[in-house]
XYZ file of C-alpha atoms in Angstrom:
661
model
C -10.007 17.045 21.193
C -7.841 13.983 21.515
C -10.605 11.576 20.392
C -10.850 13.918 17.521
C -7.407 13.676 16.752
C -7.242 9.846 16.915
C -5.587 7.905 14.543
C -4.421 11.380 12.852
C -0.684 10.834 12.699
C -0.850 7.691 11.714
C -3.179 8.790 8.821
C -1.216 11.771 7.760
C 2.066 9.324 7.662
C 0.163 7.241 5.426
C -1.133 10.125 3.285
C 2.115 11.864 2.996
C 3.833 8.716 2.066
C 1.276 8.908 -0.900
C 2.158 12.091 -1.666
C 5.455 11.661 -1.522
C 5.294 8.651 -4.123
C 2.637 10.399 -6.768
C 4.171 13.970 -6.667
C 5.737 15.073 -9.940
C 9.346 15.325 -9.620
C 9.763 19.335 -8.678
C 11.920 19.887 -11.979
C 8.672 19.265 -13.740
C 7.515 22.381 -12.765
C 9.690 24.341 -14.567
C 7.211 23.625 -17.420
C 8.029 25.784 -21.028
C 5.229 23.680 -22.616
C 1.429 24.969 -21.913
C -0.041 24.103 -18.621
C -3.588 22.913 -18.853
C -6.200 25.428 -17.890
C -7.814 23.152 -14.898
C -5.708 20.923 -12.786
C -6.161 17.050 -13.466
C -5.426 16.332 -9.797
C -6.215 17.475 -6.246
C -4.920 16.081 -3.216
C -5.871 17.900 -0.078
C -5.691 17.523 3.795
C -7.691 19.382 6.518
C -5.873 20.707 9.820
C -3.150 18.348 9.310
C -0.101 20.845 10.894
C 2.773 19.178 11.965
C 2.624 20.360 15.474
C -0.654 18.808 15.931
C 0.341 15.753 14.552
C 3.214 15.604 17.141
C 0.971 16.735 19.928
C -1.368 13.910 19.377
C 1.753 11.356 19.444
C 2.990 12.726 22.947
C -0.587 12.839 24.051
C -0.360 9.182 23.319
C 2.597 7.832 24.664
C 1.653 9.697 27.871
C -1.961 8.437 28.034
C -0.161 4.673 27.418
C 2.566 5.375 29.793
C 5.179 4.322 27.670
C 8.379 6.342 25.213
C 9.235 8.784 27.552
C 12.672 9.292 26.189
C 10.267 10.241 22.541
C 8.283 12.845 24.193
C 11.880 14.164 25.966
C 13.375 14.323 22.289
C 10.071 15.809 20.798
C 9.841 18.447 23.438
C 13.320 19.450 22.633
C 13.152 19.367 18.934
C 9.868 20.365 18.187
C 7.857 23.409 19.641
C 4.429 21.794 19.910
C 3.265 25.234 21.708
C 3.970 27.314 18.978
C 1.468 29.779 17.087
C -1.874 28.051 15.447
C -1.951 27.369 12.027
C -2.732 30.720 9.827
C -6.163 29.516 8.863
C -8.941 28.353 11.523
C -9.882 25.552 9.141
C -6.746 24.923 7.657
C -6.673 23.132 3.999
C -3.430 22.312 2.070
C -2.405 20.003 -0.707
C -1.200 19.580 -4.356
C -2.507 20.741 -7.825
C -1.358 18.852 -10.577
C -1.231 20.356 -14.298
C -0.534 18.543 -17.461
C 2.061 20.215 -19.270
C 2.163 19.505 -23.020
C 5.146 18.882 -25.141
C 6.758 16.352 -27.481
C 6.247 14.094 -24.303
C 3.198 15.304 -22.200
C 4.462 15.576 -18.818
C 3.081 17.201 -15.337
C 3.822 20.031 -12.989
C 2.525 20.536 -9.241
C 1.874 23.410 -7.260
C 1.281 23.412 -3.455
C -1.718 25.400 -2.034
C -2.741 26.181 1.365
C -5.668 29.051 3.034
C -4.078 32.056 4.776
C -5.253 34.602 6.968
C -3.521 37.760 4.632
C -0.251 37.940 2.618
C 1.581 39.949 5.471
C 1.413 37.094 8.107
C 2.863 34.621 5.502
C 5.545 37.065 4.789
C 6.029 37.529 8.360
C 6.454 33.547 9.035
C 9.162 33.582 6.327
C 11.016 36.229 8.032
C 10.636 34.545 11.349
C 11.886 31.354 10.109
C 15.214 32.912 8.809
C 15.753 34.463 12.121
C 15.566 30.840 14.049
C 18.031 29.540 10.894
C 20.735 32.802 11.755
C 19.234 35.769 10.242
C 20.689 36.238 7.122
C 20.082 32.629 5.405
C 17.042 34.130 3.412
C 15.082 37.208 1.727
C 11.808 37.561 0.620
C 11.441 39.794 -2.511
C 7.903 41.525 -2.877
C 7.024 41.949 -6.511
C 3.743 43.451 -5.810
C -0.065 42.396 -6.858
C 0.275 39.380 -4.144
C 3.561 37.673 -5.704
C 6.900 37.035 -4.102
C 9.600 35.337 -4.054
C 11.461 33.432 -1.219
C 15.192 33.233 -1.704
C 17.363 30.712 0.857
C 21.133 31.153 0.663
C 23.941 28.171 1.751
C 27.448 28.298 1.581
C 30.280 26.085 1.902
C 34.011 26.520 1.534
C 36.860 24.002 0.697
C 40.548 24.456 0.470
C 42.040 26.085 -3.034
C 44.335 23.139 -4.342
C 47.772 23.880 -5.202
C 48.695 25.131 -8.565
C 44.711 24.912 -9.369
C 43.806 26.783 -12.663
C 41.322 29.507 -10.847
C 39.925 30.525 -14.251
C 38.708 26.932 -14.536
C 36.923 27.005 -11.006
C 35.241 30.577 -10.464
C 31.886 30.783 -12.571
C 27.948 30.299 -12.167
C 26.078 27.008 -12.359
C 23.949 26.736 -15.692
C 20.388 26.259 -15.721
C 19.421 22.758 -16.823
C 17.182 21.404 -19.383
C 15.099 18.246 -20.001
C 12.452 17.542 -22.379
C 11.622 21.360 -22.861
C 11.755 21.984 -18.949
C 14.104 24.583 -17.403
C 15.532 24.250 -14.036
C 15.209 27.974 -12.550
C 14.519 27.192 -8.948
C 18.324 27.068 -7.824
C 21.828 28.593 -9.029
C 25.199 27.825 -8.116
C 28.213 30.514 -7.553
C 31.826 29.632 -7.284
C 34.262 32.257 -6.178
C 37.813 32.015 -4.726
C 38.211 34.310 -1.598
C 40.628 34.828 1.064
C 39.927 33.554 4.807
C 42.125 33.373 7.665
C 45.400 34.371 5.246
C 44.377 30.891 3.347
C 42.809 31.280 -0.087
C 39.632 28.651 -0.352
C 36.985 27.639 -2.796
C 33.466 29.056 -1.830
C 30.051 27.551 -3.114
C 27.201 29.587 -2.606
C 23.899 28.152 -3.585
C 20.685 30.091 -3.605
C 17.502 28.446 -3.921
C 13.962 29.932 -5.088
C 10.459 29.237 -4.664
C 7.647 31.435 -5.857
C 4.735 32.292 -4.012
C 1.289 33.894 -5.259
C -1.928 34.868 -2.635
C -5.108 34.555 -4.618
C -8.603 34.477 -3.362
C -6.975 33.485 0.540
C -4.849 30.620 -0.551
C -1.202 30.670 -0.838
C 0.001 28.634 -4.102
C 3.906 28.030 -4.441
C 5.474 26.631 -7.346
C 9.088 26.342 -8.894
C 8.414 28.605 -11.611
C 7.444 32.010 -12.862
C 4.728 31.124 -14.859
C 2.772 30.867 -11.135
C 2.645 34.955 -11.366
C 0.779 34.630 -14.482
C -1.331 31.676 -14.567
C -5.052 31.005 -14.322
C -5.507 29.964 -10.775
C -8.382 27.793 -9.020
C -10.875 30.695 -6.776
C -11.228 29.621 -3.349
C -14.586 28.200 -4.161
C -13.282 26.336 -7.140
C -10.817 24.414 -4.962
C -13.809 23.654 -2.384
C -16.172 22.072 -5.064
C -13.889 19.376 -5.352
C -13.673 18.966 -1.207
C -16.015 17.309 1.075
C -16.530 19.188 4.419
C -16.452 15.985 6.175
C -13.197 14.730 4.647
C -9.800 15.244 6.650
C -7.625 13.780 4.023
C -8.916 13.209 0.256
C -8.009 13.327 -3.627
C -9.889 14.232 -7.144
C -8.369 13.187 -10.309
C -10.361 14.465 -13.379
C -9.405 11.694 -15.800
C -11.562 13.252 -18.406
C -9.305 16.180 -18.733
C -6.418 14.363 -19.992
C -6.749 15.087 -23.712
C -7.624 11.932 -26.410
C -4.670 12.297 -27.711
C -2.175 11.970 -24.906
C -4.380 9.157 -23.626
C -3.660 7.694 -27.155
C 0.160 8.442 -26.883
C -0.309 6.304 -23.830
C -1.881 3.340 -25.137
C 0.412 3.287 -28.322
C 3.478 3.227 -25.662
C 1.859 0.639 -23.535
C 0.580 -2.052 -26.368
C 4.033 -1.734 -28.221
C 5.852 -2.577 -24.935
C 3.491 -5.406 -24.116
C 3.216 -6.498 -27.883
C 7.165 -6.728 -28.313
C 7.427 -8.901 -25.105
C 4.616 -11.484 -26.470
C 6.746 -12.407 -29.597
C 8.075 -16.188 -29.674
C 11.043 -17.045 -28.249
C 13.598 -18.766 -30.117
C 13.100 -22.670 -28.781
C 10.043 -21.666 -27.045
C 6.907 -24.398 -28.097
C 3.766 -23.098 -29.573
C 1.699 -24.199 -26.307
C 3.897 -22.049 -24.082
C 3.649 -19.284 -26.399
C 0.302 -19.424 -26.847
C 0.075 -19.025 -22.992
C 1.671 -16.175 -22.766
C 0.317 -14.278 -25.628
C -3.173 -15.240 -24.119
C -2.499 -13.383 -20.932
C -0.922 -10.301 -22.737
C -3.896 -9.975 -24.568
C -6.142 -10.054 -21.419
C -3.590 -7.320 -19.873
C -3.809 -5.035 -23.032
C -7.821 -5.588 -22.730
C -7.678 -4.221 -19.067
C -5.110 -1.363 -19.808
C -7.333 -0.212 -22.653
C -10.290 -0.101 -20.688
C -8.481 1.668 -17.914
C -7.050 4.416 -20.328
C -10.236 5.370 -22.382
C -12.996 4.761 -20.118
C -12.225 6.002 -16.907
C -13.082 9.550 -16.369
C -13.083 10.320 -12.806
C -11.417 9.393 -9.632
C -11.822 10.618 -6.016
C -10.565 9.127 -2.357
C -11.135 10.363 1.173
C -10.207 9.308 4.759
C -12.366 10.980 7.654
C -10.737 10.493 11.296
C -12.332 9.102 14.559
C -14.641 11.214 16.367
C -16.371 10.546 19.451
C -19.470 9.281 17.945
C -17.774 7.220 15.295
C -14.724 5.647 16.662
C -12.937 4.605 13.206
C -11.057 5.807 10.490
C -12.783 5.510 7.610
C -11.765 5.644 3.814
C -13.410 5.658 0.653
C -12.206 5.047 -2.989
C -13.925 5.769 -6.158
C -13.138 5.130 -9.772
C -15.939 6.280 -12.144
C -16.242 4.876 -15.787
C -17.561 6.583 -18.218
C -21.341 6.498 -19.090
C -22.234 3.555 -21.624
C -18.613 2.525 -21.816
C -17.280 -1.251 -22.274
C -15.861 -0.867 -18.848
C -19.024 -0.358 -16.929
C -20.245 -3.697 -18.794
C -17.060 -5.328 -17.928
C -17.372 -4.591 -14.480
C -20.785 -6.013 -13.766
C -20.103 -8.935 -15.725
C -16.729 -9.089 -13.439
C -19.047 -10.242 -10.231
C -18.159 -13.586 -9.555
C -20.224 -16.332 -8.276
C -19.044 -17.163 -4.293
C -18.948 -20.747 -3.081
C -17.765 -19.468 0.238
C -20.448 -16.778 0.517
C -22.491 -18.478 3.642
C -18.993 -18.550 5.670
C -17.828 -15.018 4.933
C -19.550 -14.016 8.109
C -18.849 -16.779 10.674
C -17.026 -16.211 13.756
C -13.602 -15.949 12.653
C -11.530 -13.317 13.954
C -9.539 -12.484 10.444
C -11.112 -13.284 6.857
C -9.634 -12.306 3.537
C -11.626 -12.915 0.052
C -11.432 -12.120 -3.198
C -14.107 -13.554 -5.967
C -13.858 -12.268 -9.399
C -15.292 -13.480 -12.556
C -12.782 -12.901 -15.488
C -13.602 -11.465 -18.675
C -14.339 -13.816 -21.777
C -10.812 -13.527 -23.189
C -8.969 -15.137 -19.920
C -10.520 -18.626 -21.315
C -8.033 -18.512 -23.994
C -5.552 -18.056 -21.055
C -6.649 -20.903 -19.104
C -6.786 -23.250 -22.274
C -3.325 -22.373 -23.142
C -2.400 -22.886 -19.352
C -4.060 -26.136 -19.381
C -2.219 -27.476 -22.809
C 1.044 -25.996 -21.110
C 0.810 -28.165 -17.894
C -0.298 -31.310 -19.570
C 2.529 -31.088 -22.114
C 4.985 -30.187 -19.234
C 3.979 -33.368 -16.788
C 4.239 -35.643 -20.126
C 7.649 -33.932 -20.449
C 9.044 -34.072 -17.069
C 7.594 -37.612 -16.071
C 7.689 -39.546 -19.153
C 8.413 -42.430 -17.146
C 5.850 -42.273 -14.618
C 2.532 -42.900 -16.095
C 0.995 -42.328 -12.360
C 2.129 -38.645 -12.926
C 1.358 -37.759 -16.586
C -2.234 -39.007 -15.481
C -1.673 -36.182 -12.477
C -0.875 -33.762 -15.158
C -4.025 -34.863 -17.368
C -6.124 -34.327 -13.753
C -4.747 -30.535 -13.271
C -5.150 -29.719 -17.039
C -8.873 -31.031 -16.798
C -9.276 -28.715 -13.765
C -8.045 -25.234 -15.354
C -10.393 -26.289 -18.642
C -13.453 -26.670 -15.916
C -12.157 -22.977 -14.868
C -11.805 -21.714 -18.159
C -15.238 -22.642 -18.386
C -16.784 -20.812 -15.431
C -13.964 -18.019 -15.287
C -14.456 -17.841 -11.437
C -11.291 -16.790 -9.526
C -12.103 -17.295 -5.645
C -9.997 -17.102 -2.698
C -10.298 -17.393 1.309
C -8.494 -16.805 4.265
C -9.471 -17.499 7.759
C -8.128 -17.370 11.237
C -10.984 -18.574 14.112
C -11.589 -20.790 16.665
C -14.145 -23.522 17.534
C -14.526 -26.164 20.101
C -14.415 -28.806 17.864
C -11.008 -27.381 16.171
C -9.486 -25.243 18.583
C -7.577 -22.251 17.163
C -7.149 -22.824 13.057
C -5.939 -21.046 10.195
C -8.251 -22.366 7.277
C -9.750 -21.253 3.865
C -9.887 -22.549 0.297
C -9.917 -21.860 -3.503
C -12.501 -22.422 -6.057
C -11.332 -24.743 -8.742
C -13.578 -27.490 -10.311
C -15.459 -30.336 -9.426
C -12.842 -32.826 -10.443
C -13.184 -36.187 -8.487
C -9.787 -37.278 -9.123
C -8.146 -33.700 -8.013
C -7.208 -34.669 -4.314
C -5.476 -37.991 -5.034
C -3.237 -36.412 -7.801
C -2.233 -33.790 -5.248
C -1.716 -36.863 -3.047
C 0.473 -38.792 -5.464
C 2.533 -35.584 -6.379
C 3.575 -34.690 -2.918
C 4.381 -38.156 -2.448
C 6.823 -38.334 -5.418
C 8.363 -34.921 -4.139
C 8.368 -36.223 -0.467
C 9.963 -39.626 -2.106
C 12.948 -37.780 -3.878
C 13.822 -35.352 -0.702
C 13.954 -38.828 1.228
C 16.369 -40.312 -1.301
C 18.657 -37.171 -0.806
C 21.582 -38.337 1.705
C 20.946 -35.376 3.822
C 17.209 -36.156 4.602
C 16.094 -37.039 8.063
C 14.685 -40.170 8.801
C 11.427 -41.172 10.048
C 9.192 -39.142 8.161
C 7.614 -41.810 5.774
C 4.342 -41.367 7.674
C 4.526 -37.222 7.134
C 1.692 -37.322 3.949
C -1.070 -39.549 4.438
C -4.710 -39.661 2.960
C -7.254 -40.600 5.393
C -11.226 -41.339 5.702
C -12.522 -39.601 7.996
C -16.498 -39.861 8.185
C -17.892 -39.056 4.677
C -14.662 -36.791 3.936
C -11.604 -37.721 2.402
C -8.436 -35.581 3.464
C -4.721 -35.457 2.741
C -2.940 -35.152 6.551
C 0.643 -33.400 6.634
C 2.600 -34.025 9.623
C 4.865 -31.192 10.251
C 8.562 -32.213 10.965
C 9.518 -31.309 14.505
C 11.993 -28.413 13.117
C 8.991 -27.080 11.022
C 6.938 -26.753 13.712
C 9.269 -25.296 16.000
C 10.225 -22.873 13.475
C 6.474 -21.416 13.007
C 6.657 -21.057 16.974
C 9.634 -19.254 16.945
C 8.461 -16.828 14.016
C 4.707 -16.737 15.095
C 4.377 -18.212 18.710
C 1.596 -20.518 17.151
C 2.066 -24.238 17.883
C 1.120 -25.924 14.426
C 1.656 -29.614 13.654
C -1.260 -30.825 11.206
C -2.240 -29.529 7.838
C -5.268 -30.969 6.113
C -6.260 -30.395 2.436
C -9.880 -31.335 1.226
C -11.522 -31.310 -2.134
C -15.419 -30.341 -1.511
C -17.952 -28.568 -3.736
C -15.662 -27.773 -6.470
C -13.176 -26.220 -4.030
C -9.800 -26.990 -2.338
C -9.614 -26.508 1.260
C -7.207 -26.482 3.905
C -6.950 -26.141 7.452
C -3.728 -25.446 9.956
C -3.621 -26.092 13.406
C -3.542 -29.007 15.883
C -4.872 -32.702 15.144
C -8.356 -31.553 14.847
C -8.061 -28.580 12.509
C -10.036 -30.654 10.060
C -13.167 -30.198 11.466
C -13.278 -26.402 10.513
C -13.774 -27.771 6.970
C -16.219 -30.156 7.831
C -17.932 -27.520 9.561
C -17.316 -24.869 6.854
C -18.439 -27.382 4.064
C -21.592 -28.417 5.753
C -22.780 -24.713 5.679
C -21.513 -23.853 2.256
C -23.735 -26.577 1.211
C -26.816 -25.389 2.721
C -27.241 -22.377 -0.113
C -26.045 -21.926 -3.735
C -23.557 -19.819 -4.927
C -24.055 -16.119 -4.911
C -22.638 -13.162 -5.281
C -20.335 -11.006 -3.138
C -17.775 -8.104 -3.591
C -14.536 -8.279 -5.374
C -12.596 -8.477 -2.502
C -13.407 -7.972 0.891
C -11.499 -8.625 4.333
C -12.205 -7.852 7.925
C -10.050 -8.390 11.446
C -11.745 -8.684 14.759
C -9.304 -7.864 17.739
C -12.048 -7.856 20.299
C -13.159 -11.491 19.053
C -9.798 -13.005 18.898
C -8.812 -11.629 22.339
C -11.980 -13.441 23.569
C -11.141 -16.968 22.461
C -9.630 -18.821 25.147
C -5.959 -18.389 25.974
C -5.054 -21.669 26.963
C -5.833 -22.953 23.457
C -3.136 -25.494 22.903
C -2.405 -24.366 19.321
C -1.457 -20.865 20.456
C -3.475 -19.279 17.836
C -5.321 -17.447 20.253
C -2.236 -16.343 21.892
C -1.027 -14.935 18.882
C -1.739 -11.352 19.224
C -0.205 -10.856 22.754
C 2.885 -12.959 21.421
C 3.537 -11.454 18.176
C 3.022 -7.856 20.246
C 6.038 -8.374 22.215
C 8.075 -10.021 19.968
C 7.644 -9.116 16.161
C 8.371 -5.361 15.763
C 6.170 -5.595 12.385
C 2.942 -6.114 14.165
C 0.583 -4.932 13.846
C 1.680 -4.565 9.926
C 2.236 -0.690 8.866
C 2.517 0.701 5.575
C 5.207 2.879 6.457
C 7.564 -0.042 8.248
C 6.708 -2.115 4.515
C 8.242 0.720 2.652
C 10.954 1.816 4.679
C 11.971 -1.770 5.864
C 13.044 -2.796 9.498
C 16.466 -2.634 10.362
C 17.756 -5.161 13.157
C 16.958 -4.093 16.418
C 18.879 -4.500 19.594
C 15.982 -5.302 22.040
C 12.368 -6.743 21.623
C 9.439 -4.741 20.947
C 7.545 -3.373 24.048
C 4.168 -5.131 24.971
C 1.778 -2.220 23.929
C -1.431 -3.583 22.711
C -3.702 -4.156 25.728
C -2.692 -0.245 26.761
C -3.655 0.908 23.549
C -6.976 -0.784 23.360
C -7.748 0.229 27.038
C -7.805 3.846 25.612
C -11.209 2.658 23.825
C -12.023 2.955 20.149
C -13.422 0.040 17.789
C -11.286 -2.858 17.690
C -12.329 -3.865 14.125
C -10.393 -3.535 10.263
C -12.941 -3.864 7.350
C -12.295 -3.364 3.742
C -14.578 -4.188 0.670
C -14.051 -3.448 -2.960
C -17.465 -3.324 -5.486
C -18.492 -2.689 -8.656
C -21.486 -1.355 -10.414
C -22.814 0.046 -13.556
C -20.851 3.435 -12.335
C -17.468 1.860 -11.372
C -15.407 0.657 -8.847
C -15.828 1.711 -5.008
C -13.522 0.779 -2.395
C -14.570 1.509 1.330
C -12.486 0.669 4.250
C -12.627 1.219 8.119
C -9.727 0.872 10.769
C -10.878 1.070 14.219
C -9.404 4.005 16.227
C -7.815 1.392 19.004
C -6.022 -0.092 15.831
C -4.998 3.090 14.615
C -3.839 3.573 17.952
C -1.714 0.771 18.691
C -0.377 0.951 14.859
C 0.987 4.485 15.714
C 2.507 3.701 19.366
C 4.694 1.008 17.416
C 6.214 3.362 15.472
C 6.901 5.498 18.385
C 8.216 2.405 20.168
C 10.694 1.786 16.896
C 11.785 5.262 17.656
C 12.235 5.017 21.530
C 15.177 4.474 23.638
C 14.370 2.718 26.605
C 17.804 3.954 28.541
C 18.302 7.294 26.761
C 21.561 9.007 27.256
C 20.729 12.051 29.625
C 22.587 14.963 30.974
C 26.511 14.206 31.615
C 27.124 11.796 28.549
C 27.097 13.420 25.455
C 24.685 11.904 22.706
């Protein structure tokens, strides 16, 4: 059972975050306009009750033998042994409806499958008893419809000489864009308590519920009682039995006038920003205008050529020890988007090394549409003009601007954007961070970059506060048959990297080979990884690859020699014991990380010892039907992610009985 639940807590948190970001404002559910006959989107989850999530988190903490105070706090605040979910195979989620009006809007309904109406009402009444007994009431309306009212009060002293007539009254329902807020009302009275007159604010909040075909629907308006609801079969038709989390978005149900309104707003908004500013040169304006036209072309295709999108997550099992996800964006048959997607697959020069022995690989390769040539050409002209203006008294640097401009013109011809990032280890290079970008076969590009870097460094060295002894920090060197720019990091910069990442980076190398600009960061021999990679890439011609791909193999990374002089092989262990953000967590990126008064616990190895895959992979591909994003997160990595979240909320020395919290 625990293996089946692996990663559920983490994935639930991520999915719920998405729900919060995507869910329409609850006010919008009070639609005075006409709701669409069918939902335009369904978001759903299977067997994802809060109690089950906490049970798994507590089990993980216990198996890893850490965060005892977390387990203690959860045991006191959450009844994980409470009754099972109301349905054996629980399904719950949101339905999103389009609302007609002067400005189209959306309304949401929540749903979950249940055993029967009586059980649901008993559950609400049990909640009221826990909250004090008189905090709420269920008003049954017949036909499996009912309203839940929750009431709360707070009081404050009546000021002296107050005008009581202006204080007493009932709150009015607010309206916005034809939508009426009817879910709550506020009543203000003046009463006498303990011999003193006080102001009493009574707030009543309502939610509207209806049971239909073994599903409980909840909305924010009485419209729920009369609207046509999807049957269990209708909901199940859009859900895959193998998925634990998922969504379906039916963009073909959005009327054409609504799409046209969206396009008009987008085009007018971007168009107004593309007007030439006072004092703006024609070259700079041409660059902005070409970029804006490209954005409009992409926006038009997205609004009119996408008909359907769906996504899913499937959790780890004993047979498949990873969390697998998929997102599909389907283009309309014979649409312009289908043709553009097929022509957008780039020609990769890094393809031969995408599956080398690196532990981390990130890669993107896209061929921009023909409209991008104008943007790149305009940018080339702007860059050439800017160098001529800024370095008007330095002919050598003006020539560098010409080289950079020529490179952009070459990119305008092939229109390929390709980026590569890797973390690897070889006997020749030791630990190294390396990669590159596909540019253009420009022989003077590397010398031009060197000249610009030397100029910038000379300006820095001329500053009164500049450190001495750095005159040899940047050099152009010849090593065998390859030319490199070698950058020696100053001691303070190298120390800063060590303090932040645990790695001992002392050298950075740049090289221009095979129409690509390469980089390598590590020790003195880091350049050897460029030599090896260039040799492998030269063995085969450019080929097609996915738009985006990423891969992390922690098992391979941790197998590297732990005495690696660059410290890159030891980085995961160092980060695990020193960096709260490791491993990167989407929730922490959204929430932010406050200053912690202690270091994180080293928990990675304990999570990995529980078993499961230690790999992560992601690919984004295109074909005539649209875009397909596929991802897989190993169970061991998911456990590590969740364990770090638990660690952040844990207190290794919690206050116990005898001292107030």
